[in-house]
XYZ file of C-alpha atoms in Angstrom:
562
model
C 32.369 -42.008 37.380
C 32.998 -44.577 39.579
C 31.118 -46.356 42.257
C 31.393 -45.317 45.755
C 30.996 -48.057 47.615
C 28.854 -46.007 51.269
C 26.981 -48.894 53.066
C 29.278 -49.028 56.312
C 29.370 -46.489 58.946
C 31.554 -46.457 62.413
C 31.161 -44.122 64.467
C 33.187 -43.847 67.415
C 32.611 -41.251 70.114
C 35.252 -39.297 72.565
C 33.034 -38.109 75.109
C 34.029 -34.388 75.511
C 37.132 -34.620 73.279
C 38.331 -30.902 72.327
C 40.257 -29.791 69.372
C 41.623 -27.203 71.379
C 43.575 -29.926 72.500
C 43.849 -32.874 69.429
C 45.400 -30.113 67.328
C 48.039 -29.066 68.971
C 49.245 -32.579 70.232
C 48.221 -33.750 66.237
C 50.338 -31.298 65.114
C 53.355 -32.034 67.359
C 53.315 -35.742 66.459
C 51.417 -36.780 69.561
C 48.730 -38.147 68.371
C 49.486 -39.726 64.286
C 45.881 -41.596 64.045
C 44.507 -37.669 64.242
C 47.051 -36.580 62.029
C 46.380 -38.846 59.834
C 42.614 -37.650 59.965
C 43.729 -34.616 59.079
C 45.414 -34.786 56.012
C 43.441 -37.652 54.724
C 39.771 -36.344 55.896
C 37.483 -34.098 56.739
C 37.362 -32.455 60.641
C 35.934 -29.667 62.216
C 34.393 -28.311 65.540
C 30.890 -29.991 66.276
C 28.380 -27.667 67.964
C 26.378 -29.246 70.899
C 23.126 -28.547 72.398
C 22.991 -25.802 75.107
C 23.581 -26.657 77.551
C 26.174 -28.941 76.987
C 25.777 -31.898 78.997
C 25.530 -35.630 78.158
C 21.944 -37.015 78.305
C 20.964 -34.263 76.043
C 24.315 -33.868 73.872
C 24.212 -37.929 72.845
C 19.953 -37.942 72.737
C 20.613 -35.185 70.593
C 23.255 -37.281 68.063
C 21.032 -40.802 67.965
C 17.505 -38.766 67.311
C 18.925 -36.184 65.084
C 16.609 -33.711 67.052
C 16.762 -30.799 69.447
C 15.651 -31.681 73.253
C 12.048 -30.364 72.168
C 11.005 -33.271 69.950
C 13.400 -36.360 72.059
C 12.506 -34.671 75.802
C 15.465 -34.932 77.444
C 17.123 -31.947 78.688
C 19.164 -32.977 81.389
C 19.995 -35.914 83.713
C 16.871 -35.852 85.866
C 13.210 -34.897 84.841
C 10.292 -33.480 87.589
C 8.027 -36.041 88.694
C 4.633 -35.526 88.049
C 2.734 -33.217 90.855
C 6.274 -33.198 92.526
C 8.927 -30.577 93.051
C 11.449 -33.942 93.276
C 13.534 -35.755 90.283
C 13.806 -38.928 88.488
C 17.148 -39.993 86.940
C 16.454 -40.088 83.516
C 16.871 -43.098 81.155
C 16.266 -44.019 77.553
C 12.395 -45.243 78.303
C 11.962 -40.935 78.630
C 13.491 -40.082 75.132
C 11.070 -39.977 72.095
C 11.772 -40.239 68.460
C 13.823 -43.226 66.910
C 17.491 -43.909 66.868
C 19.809 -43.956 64.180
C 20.265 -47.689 64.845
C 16.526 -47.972 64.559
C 15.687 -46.706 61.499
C 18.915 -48.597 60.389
C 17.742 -51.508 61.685
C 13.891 -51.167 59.928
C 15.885 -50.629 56.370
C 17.479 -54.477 57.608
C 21.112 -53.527 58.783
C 22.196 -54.909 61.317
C 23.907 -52.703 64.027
C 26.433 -53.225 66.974
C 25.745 -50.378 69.470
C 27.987 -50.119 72.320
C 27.978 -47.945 75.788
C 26.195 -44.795 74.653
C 25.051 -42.941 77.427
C 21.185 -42.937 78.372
C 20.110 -46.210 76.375
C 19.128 -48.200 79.297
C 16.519 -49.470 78.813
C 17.986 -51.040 75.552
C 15.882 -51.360 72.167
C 15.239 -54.690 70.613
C 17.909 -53.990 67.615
C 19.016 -56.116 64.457
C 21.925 -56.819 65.578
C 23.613 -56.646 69.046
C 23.580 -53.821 71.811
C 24.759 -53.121 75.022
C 23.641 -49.854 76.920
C 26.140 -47.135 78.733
C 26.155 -44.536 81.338
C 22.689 -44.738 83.598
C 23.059 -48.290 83.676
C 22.124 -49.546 87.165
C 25.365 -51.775 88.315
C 23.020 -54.295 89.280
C 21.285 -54.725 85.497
C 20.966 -58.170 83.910
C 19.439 -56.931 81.427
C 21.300 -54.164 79.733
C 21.696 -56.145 76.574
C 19.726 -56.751 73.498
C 19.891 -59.843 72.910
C 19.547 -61.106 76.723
C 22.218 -63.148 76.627
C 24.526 -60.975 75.339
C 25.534 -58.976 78.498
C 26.680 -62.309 80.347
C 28.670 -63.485 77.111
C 30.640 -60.158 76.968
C 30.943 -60.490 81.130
C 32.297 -63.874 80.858
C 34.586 -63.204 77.973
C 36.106 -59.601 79.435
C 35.607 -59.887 83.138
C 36.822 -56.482 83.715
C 34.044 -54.767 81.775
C 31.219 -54.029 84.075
C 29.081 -50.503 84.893
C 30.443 -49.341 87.321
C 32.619 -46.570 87.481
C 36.547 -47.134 86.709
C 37.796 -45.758 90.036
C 36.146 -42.856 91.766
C 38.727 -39.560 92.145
C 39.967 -38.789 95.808
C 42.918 -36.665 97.187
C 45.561 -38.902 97.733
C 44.581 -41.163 95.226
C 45.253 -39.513 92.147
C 47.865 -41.888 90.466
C 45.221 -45.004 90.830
C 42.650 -42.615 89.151
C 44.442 -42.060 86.365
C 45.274 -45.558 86.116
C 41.777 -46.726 86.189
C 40.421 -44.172 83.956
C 43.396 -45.016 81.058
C 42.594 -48.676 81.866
C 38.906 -48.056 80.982
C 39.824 -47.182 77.643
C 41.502 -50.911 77.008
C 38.715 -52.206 78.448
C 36.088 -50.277 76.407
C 38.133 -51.270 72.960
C 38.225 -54.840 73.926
C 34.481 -55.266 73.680
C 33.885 -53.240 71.017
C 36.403 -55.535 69.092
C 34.614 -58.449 70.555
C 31.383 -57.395 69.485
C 32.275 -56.127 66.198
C 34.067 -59.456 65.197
C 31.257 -61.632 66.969
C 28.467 -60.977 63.814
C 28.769 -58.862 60.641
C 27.370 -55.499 61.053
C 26.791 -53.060 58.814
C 26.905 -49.795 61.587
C 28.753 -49.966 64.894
C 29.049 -46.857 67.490
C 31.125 -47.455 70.364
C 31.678 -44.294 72.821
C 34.742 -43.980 74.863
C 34.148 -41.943 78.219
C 37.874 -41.488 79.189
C 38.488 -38.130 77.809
C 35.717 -36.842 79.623
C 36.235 -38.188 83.211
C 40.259 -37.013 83.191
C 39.371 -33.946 81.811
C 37.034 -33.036 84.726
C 39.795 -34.009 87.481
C 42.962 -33.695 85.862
C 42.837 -30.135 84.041
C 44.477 -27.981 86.687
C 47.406 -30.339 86.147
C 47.380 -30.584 82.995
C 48.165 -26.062 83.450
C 50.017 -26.428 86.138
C 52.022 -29.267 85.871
C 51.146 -30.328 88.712
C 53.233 -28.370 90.602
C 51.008 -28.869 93.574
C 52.691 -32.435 93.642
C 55.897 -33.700 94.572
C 57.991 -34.918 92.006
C 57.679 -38.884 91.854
C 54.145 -38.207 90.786
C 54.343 -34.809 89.291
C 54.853 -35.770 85.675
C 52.198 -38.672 85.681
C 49.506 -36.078 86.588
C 49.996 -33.097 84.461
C 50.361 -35.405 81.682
C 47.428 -37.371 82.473
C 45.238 -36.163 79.931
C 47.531 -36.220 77.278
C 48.065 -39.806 78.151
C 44.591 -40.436 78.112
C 44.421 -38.667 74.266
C 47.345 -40.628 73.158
C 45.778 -43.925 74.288
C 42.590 -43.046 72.647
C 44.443 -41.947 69.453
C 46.059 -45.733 69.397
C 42.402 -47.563 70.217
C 41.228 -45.071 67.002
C 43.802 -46.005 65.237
C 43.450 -49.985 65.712
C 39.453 -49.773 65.164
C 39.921 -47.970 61.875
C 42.760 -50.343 60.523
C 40.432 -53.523 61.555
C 37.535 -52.288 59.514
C 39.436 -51.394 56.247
C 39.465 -48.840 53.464
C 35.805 -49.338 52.933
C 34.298 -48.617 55.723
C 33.231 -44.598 56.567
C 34.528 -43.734 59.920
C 32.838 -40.685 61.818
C 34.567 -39.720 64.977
C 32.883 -37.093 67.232
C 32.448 -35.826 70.733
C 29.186 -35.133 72.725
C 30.830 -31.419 74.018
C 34.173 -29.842 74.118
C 36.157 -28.895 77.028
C 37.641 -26.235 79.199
C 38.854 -25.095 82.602
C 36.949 -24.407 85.270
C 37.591 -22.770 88.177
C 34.134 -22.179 90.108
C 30.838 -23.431 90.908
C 27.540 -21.284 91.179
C 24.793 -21.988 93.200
C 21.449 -20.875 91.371
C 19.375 -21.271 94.549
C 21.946 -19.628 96.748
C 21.394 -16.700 94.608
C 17.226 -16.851 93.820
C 17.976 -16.933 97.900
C 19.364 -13.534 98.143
C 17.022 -12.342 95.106
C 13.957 -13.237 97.036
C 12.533 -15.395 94.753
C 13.081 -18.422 97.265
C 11.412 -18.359 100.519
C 11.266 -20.688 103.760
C 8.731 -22.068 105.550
C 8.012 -20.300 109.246
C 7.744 -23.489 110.928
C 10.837 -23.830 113.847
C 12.569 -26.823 112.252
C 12.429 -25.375 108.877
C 13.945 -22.356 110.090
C 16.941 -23.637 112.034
C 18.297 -25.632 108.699
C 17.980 -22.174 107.217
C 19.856 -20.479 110.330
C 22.313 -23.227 109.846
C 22.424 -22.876 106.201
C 23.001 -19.013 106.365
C 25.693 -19.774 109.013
C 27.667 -22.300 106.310
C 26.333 -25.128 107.445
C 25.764 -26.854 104.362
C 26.788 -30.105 102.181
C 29.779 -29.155 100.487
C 31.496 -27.377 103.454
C 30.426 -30.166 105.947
C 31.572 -33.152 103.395
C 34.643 -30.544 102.761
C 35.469 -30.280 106.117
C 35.202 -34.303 106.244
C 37.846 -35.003 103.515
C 39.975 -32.714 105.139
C 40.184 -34.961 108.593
C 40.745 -37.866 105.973
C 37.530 -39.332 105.684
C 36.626 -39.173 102.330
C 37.292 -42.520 101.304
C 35.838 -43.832 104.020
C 32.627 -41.520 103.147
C 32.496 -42.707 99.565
C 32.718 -45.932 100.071
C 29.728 -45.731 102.821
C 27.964 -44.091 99.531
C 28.289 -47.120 97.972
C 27.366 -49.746 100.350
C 23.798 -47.678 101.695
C 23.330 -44.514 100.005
C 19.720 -44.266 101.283
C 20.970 -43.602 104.783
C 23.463 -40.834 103.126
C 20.492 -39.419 101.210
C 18.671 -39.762 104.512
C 21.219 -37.733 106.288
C 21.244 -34.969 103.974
C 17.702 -34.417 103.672
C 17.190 -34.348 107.337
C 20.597 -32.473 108.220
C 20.589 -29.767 105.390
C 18.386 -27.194 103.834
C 16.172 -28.999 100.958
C 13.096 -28.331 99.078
C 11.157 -29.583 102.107
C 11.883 -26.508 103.708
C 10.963 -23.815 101.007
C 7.755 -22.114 100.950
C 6.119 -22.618 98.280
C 3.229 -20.312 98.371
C 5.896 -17.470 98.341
C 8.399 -18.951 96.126
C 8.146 -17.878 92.378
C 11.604 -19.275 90.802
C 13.765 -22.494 91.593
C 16.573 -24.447 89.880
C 17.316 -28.161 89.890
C 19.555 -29.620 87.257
C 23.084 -29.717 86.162
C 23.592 -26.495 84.839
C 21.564 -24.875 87.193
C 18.232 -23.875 84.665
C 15.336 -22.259 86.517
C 12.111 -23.034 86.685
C 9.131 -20.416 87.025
C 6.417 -21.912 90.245
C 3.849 -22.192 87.464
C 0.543 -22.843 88.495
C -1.264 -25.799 86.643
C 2.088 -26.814 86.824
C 4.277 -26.766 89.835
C 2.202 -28.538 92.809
C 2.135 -25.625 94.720
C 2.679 -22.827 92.153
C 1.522 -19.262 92.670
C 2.213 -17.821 89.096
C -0.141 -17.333 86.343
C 0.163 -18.417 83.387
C 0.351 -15.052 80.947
C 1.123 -11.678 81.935
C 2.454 -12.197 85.003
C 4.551 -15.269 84.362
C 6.316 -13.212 81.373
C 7.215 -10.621 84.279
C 9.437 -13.025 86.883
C 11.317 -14.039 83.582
C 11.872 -10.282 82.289
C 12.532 -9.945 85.917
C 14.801 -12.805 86.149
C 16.846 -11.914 83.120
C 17.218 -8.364 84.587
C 18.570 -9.652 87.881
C 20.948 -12.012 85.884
C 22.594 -9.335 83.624
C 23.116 -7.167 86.409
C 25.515 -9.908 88.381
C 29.110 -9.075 88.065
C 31.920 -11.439 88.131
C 34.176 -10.983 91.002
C 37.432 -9.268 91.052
C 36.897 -7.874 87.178
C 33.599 -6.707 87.326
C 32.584 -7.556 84.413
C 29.246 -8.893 83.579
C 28.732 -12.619 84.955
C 26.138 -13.482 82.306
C 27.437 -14.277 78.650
C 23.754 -15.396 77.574
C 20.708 -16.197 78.611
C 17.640 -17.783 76.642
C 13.872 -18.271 77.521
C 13.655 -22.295 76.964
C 11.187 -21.986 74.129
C 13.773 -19.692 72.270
C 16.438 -22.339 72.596
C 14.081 -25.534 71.903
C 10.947 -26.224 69.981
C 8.720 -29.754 69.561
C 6.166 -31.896 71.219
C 7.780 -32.798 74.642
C 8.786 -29.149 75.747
C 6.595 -30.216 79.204
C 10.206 -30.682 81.105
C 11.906 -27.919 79.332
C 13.465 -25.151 81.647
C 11.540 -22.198 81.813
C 14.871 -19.940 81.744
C 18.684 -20.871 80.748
C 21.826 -18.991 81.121
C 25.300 -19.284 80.976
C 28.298 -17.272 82.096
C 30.083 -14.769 79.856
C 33.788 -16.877 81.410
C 33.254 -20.371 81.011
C 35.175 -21.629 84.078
C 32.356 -20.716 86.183
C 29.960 -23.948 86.222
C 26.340 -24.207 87.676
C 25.837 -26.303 90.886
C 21.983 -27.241 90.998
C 21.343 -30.900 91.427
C 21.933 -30.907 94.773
C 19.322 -28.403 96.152
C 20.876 -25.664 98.720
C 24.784 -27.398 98.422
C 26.222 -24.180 99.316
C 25.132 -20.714 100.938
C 27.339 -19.043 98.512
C 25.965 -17.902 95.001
C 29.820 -18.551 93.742
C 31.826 -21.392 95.362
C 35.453 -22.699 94.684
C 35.653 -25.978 93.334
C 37.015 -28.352 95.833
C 38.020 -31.394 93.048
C 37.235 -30.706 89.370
C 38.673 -28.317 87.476
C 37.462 -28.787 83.745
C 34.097 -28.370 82.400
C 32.177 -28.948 79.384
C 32.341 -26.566 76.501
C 29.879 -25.978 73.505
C 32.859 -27.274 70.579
C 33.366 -30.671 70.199
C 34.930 -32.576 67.496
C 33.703 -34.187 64.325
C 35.739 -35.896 61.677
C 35.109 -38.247 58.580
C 37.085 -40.486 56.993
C 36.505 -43.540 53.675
C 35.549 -43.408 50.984
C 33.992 -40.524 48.995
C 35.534 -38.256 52.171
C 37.541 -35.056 51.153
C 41.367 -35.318 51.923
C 42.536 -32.320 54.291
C 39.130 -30.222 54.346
C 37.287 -28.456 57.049
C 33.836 -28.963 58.048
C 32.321 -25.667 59.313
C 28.876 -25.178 61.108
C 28.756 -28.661 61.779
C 25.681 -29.536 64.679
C 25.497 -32.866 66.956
C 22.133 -32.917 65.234
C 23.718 -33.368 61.840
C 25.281 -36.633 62.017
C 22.291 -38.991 62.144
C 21.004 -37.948 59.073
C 24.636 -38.116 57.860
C 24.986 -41.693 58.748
C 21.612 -42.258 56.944
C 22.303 -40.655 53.947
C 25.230 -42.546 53.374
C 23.612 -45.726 54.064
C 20.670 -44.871 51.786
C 18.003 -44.501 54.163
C 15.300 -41.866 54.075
C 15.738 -39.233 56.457
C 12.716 -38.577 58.874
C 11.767 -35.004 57.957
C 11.482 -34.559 61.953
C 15.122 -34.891 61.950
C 16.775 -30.957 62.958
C 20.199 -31.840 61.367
C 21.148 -32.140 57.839
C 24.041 -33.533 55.927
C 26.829 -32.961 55.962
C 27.729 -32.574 52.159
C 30.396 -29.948 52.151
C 32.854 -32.885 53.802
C 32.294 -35.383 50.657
C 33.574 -35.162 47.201
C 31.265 -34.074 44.466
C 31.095 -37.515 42.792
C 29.929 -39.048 46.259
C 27.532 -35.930 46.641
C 25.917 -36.887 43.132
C 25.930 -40.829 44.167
C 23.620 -40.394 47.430
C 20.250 -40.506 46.791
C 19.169 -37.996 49.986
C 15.207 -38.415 50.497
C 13.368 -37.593 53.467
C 10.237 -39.069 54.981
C 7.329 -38.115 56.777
C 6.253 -38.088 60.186
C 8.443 -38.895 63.058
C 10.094 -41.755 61.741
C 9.204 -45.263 62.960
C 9.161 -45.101 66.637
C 11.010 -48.044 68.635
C 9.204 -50.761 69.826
C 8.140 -50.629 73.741
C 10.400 -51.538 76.032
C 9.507 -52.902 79.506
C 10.708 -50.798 82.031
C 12.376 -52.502 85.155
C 11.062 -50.689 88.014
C 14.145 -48.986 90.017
C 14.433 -48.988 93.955
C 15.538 -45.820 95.372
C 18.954 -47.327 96.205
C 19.434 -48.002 92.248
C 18.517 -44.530 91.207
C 20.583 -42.862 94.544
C 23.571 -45.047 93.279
C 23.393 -43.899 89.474
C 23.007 -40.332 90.981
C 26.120 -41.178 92.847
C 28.275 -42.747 89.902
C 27.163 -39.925 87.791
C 28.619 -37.363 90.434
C 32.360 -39.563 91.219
C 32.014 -39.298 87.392
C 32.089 -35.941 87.263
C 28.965 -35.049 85.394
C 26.569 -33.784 87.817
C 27.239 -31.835 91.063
């Protein structure tokens, strides 16, 4: 038997690449790097975390862990005593990194724009941190120096959003969102030719971003457009796979036959037609009420009346001011925060001595008023907390979707069903998700809507729970399937490859089934105990509310929360 030479990993990730999509456009000759991966590896569909969104989808793939054990289950967490929310960042996640433990055995690493790693860890080797980056960081690097090297040597790479989508400016969004994808493969080139490495994971957020604006084209064709433009816009996404498949393509021939290539998406995709409003509905259930005072009760007057963010900002881009309100986003958004706190219903105005349920996040989870918990929380612990969740989950399977019917609720999970570990303290009390995927929740924005079901005014694709996985290099099987494959699965792949014990805190296992029997008898799998070696401390810089109001705002042009 022959050696198998496994001590080189790439990964590269498509954030919320879909086969539903690569194999069909494979297939036709669209896209010959996936092809290729086809016949000459290993793919399959890579199940996320529910729900599928990116801070816990990617926490989930560099830990190897459900949101339990790395605590972080969405992009904001509650502040302590507080009914208000931090963005989250990597100085929240627990549990080491796959580049970590990689980096204890003495590889050295090149780590590139995965979401939620800023603050970066002190690797060995080079890294540079990705979505959640304040625009204003100097210090998004490891080493220092790095980020100002890579600045100076691509000028166009930066954090900030590619272009932000607006009606009437849908051909320069497409353009800036492709062009993000050059830009993206020129560092990672740069960095991976700047030192050997031994593991590099770069993440490309392209797919993602179009897929969110550019879906309902993508059906339509566009037909919503005139002509000039028509054909640039329904085949935007395609474009945007097809560009991705050549920067695959080009990364895999510069590393070599050698090398084991992983490529794999944080979620899948999907079209969406509708948002719902979790509060709008705990409204009309009665589990949110409103304080008596006079002020407090006009917002909610106004509120009832449709008074309310995303008609008023609606209403706004309609007269043709939308450009002119996102760019006043960008230059002071503490004034627009300002205005919609004081303007608009918000958690300022709910009573919370007679509120037992809320939701604030991206998918719209609900949390119980605990008491010991919540500030101001009015339910016990026990008996009584176990009946607003039966009651909750009764209410919820009793919604029907409009027009059909049918039931509106697919499934719906008690958090400690779906999660388990040692940071469940910011884990929803209650999750659910609809039976029709093109209905999306609406919850990071407190009251946006007095409607429990809204139309979407701009996005029209959504995350899914499928997203892709395949393997490549040596010891891979040619033309094979990987079934039951979890996000979870491919740290300890990566380590197992590379011959480094698996922490036995690790949720995912290896993936054997998509490696040849003489590989499968070469790697030495062992596992060790505890947690794994935890990452050194990080200083924290210390955010102003304009950074964190900006992020929120990037994250939101960006299409991943509402």
């Amino acid at each position: 038997m022959e050696a198998i030479k496994t001590r080189r990993v790439m990964v590269i990730g498509l954030d919320g690449a879909t086969l539903d999509l690569i194999r069909p456009w494979a297939e036709q000759g669209e896209l010959p790097t996936f092809k290729k991966l086809m016949q000459s590896g290993a793919y399959g569909a890579l199940r996320t975390i529910r729900p599928p969104i990116t801070p816990t989808a990617w926490s989930s793939f560099l830990t190897g862990t459900n949101p339990g054990k790395h605590g972080l289950f969405d992009f904001t967490g509650h502040k302590k005593n507080s009914y208000e929310t931090y963005v989250a960042n990597a100085s929240h996640r627990h549990g080491p990194s796959v580049w970590r433990l990689l980096s204890e055995a003495g590889y050295r690493v090149v780590v590139f724009n995965v979401p939620l790693t800023y603050p970066v860890e002190q690797v060995n080797g080079a890294m540079i941190s990705g979505l959640s980056t304040p625009a204003s960081a100097k210090d998004a690097s490891w080493p220092r120096e790095l980020q100002a090297e890579v600045e100076k040597a691509i000028p166009e790479f930066n954090f900030a959003p590619p272009g932000m989508f607006s009606p009437g400016q849908e051909l320069q969004f497409v353009q800036d969102v492709r062009s993000l994808i050059q830009t993206n493969l020129k560092v990672t080139r740069y960095l991976m030719n700047r030192q050997p490495w031994d593991f590099l994971v770069s993440i490309f957020m392209s797919s993602d971003i179009m897929s969110h604006f550019m879906w309902r084209n993508m059906e339509t064709g566009a037909a919503a457009y005139p002509e000039p433009m028509r054909a640039t816009l329904a085949n935007a996404i395609k474009d945007c796979y097809r560009d991705l498949d050549h920067a695959v393509g080009e990364l895999i021939q510069e590393v070599g036959e050698d090398t084991n290539v992983v490529i794999m998406s944080d979620h899948g995709f999907g079209p969406m037609e509708s948002y719902m409003s979790v509060n709008a509905w705990l409204i009309e259930r009665g589990y949110i009420q409103f304080k008596r005072n006079p002020l407090s009760q006009l917002r909610y007057m106004l509120y009832r009346l449709g008074f309310t963010p995303l008609n008023f900002y609606g209403f706004l881009r309609k007269l043709g001011f939308g450009n002119t309100m996102r760019s006043q986003v960008r230059k002071n958004t503490t004034i627009i925060q300002r205005v919609n706190r004081n303007l608009f219903l918000s958690f300022r105005d709910v009573d919370w001595s007679r509120t037992r349920a809320y939701s604030n996040g991206y998918s719209g989870p609900v949390f119980v008023n605990l008491k010991g918990r919540e500030p101001q929380g009015i339910v016990a612990a026990g008996a009584e907390y176990d009946r607003v969740l039966e009651q909750l989950i009764a209410d919820l399977k009793q919604l029907k979707e409009p027009g059909t019917g049918q039931p509106f609720v697919g499934e719906v999970y008690r958090g400690k069903e779906l999660y388990h570990g040692d940071h469940m303290e910011q884990s929803p009390d209650l999750l659910f998700f609809p039976r029709d995927w093109k209905y999306a929740g609406l919850g990071l924005v407190e009251f946006p809507t007095n409607r429990w079901l809204s139309p979407s005014p701009d996005r029209s694709g959504n995350h899914r729970m499928d997203g892709i996985v395949f393997l490549s290099g040596p010891g891979i099987r040619g033309a094979s399937q990987i079934q039951g494959a979890s996000i979870m699965d491919i740290a300890p792949t990566v380590l197992a490859l590379m011959g480094v014990p698996i922490p036995e805190s690790m949720d995912g296992r290896v993936l054997q089934s998509a490696m040849i029997p003489d590989l499968q008898e070469q790697l030495t799998v062992t596992y060790s105990r505890g947690n794994g070696a935890e990452a050194e401390a990080v200083p924290v810089p210390e955010l102003s509310a304009q950074d964190e109001e900006i992020i929120r705002t990037r994250l939101q042009n960006l299409g991943y929360i509402d």
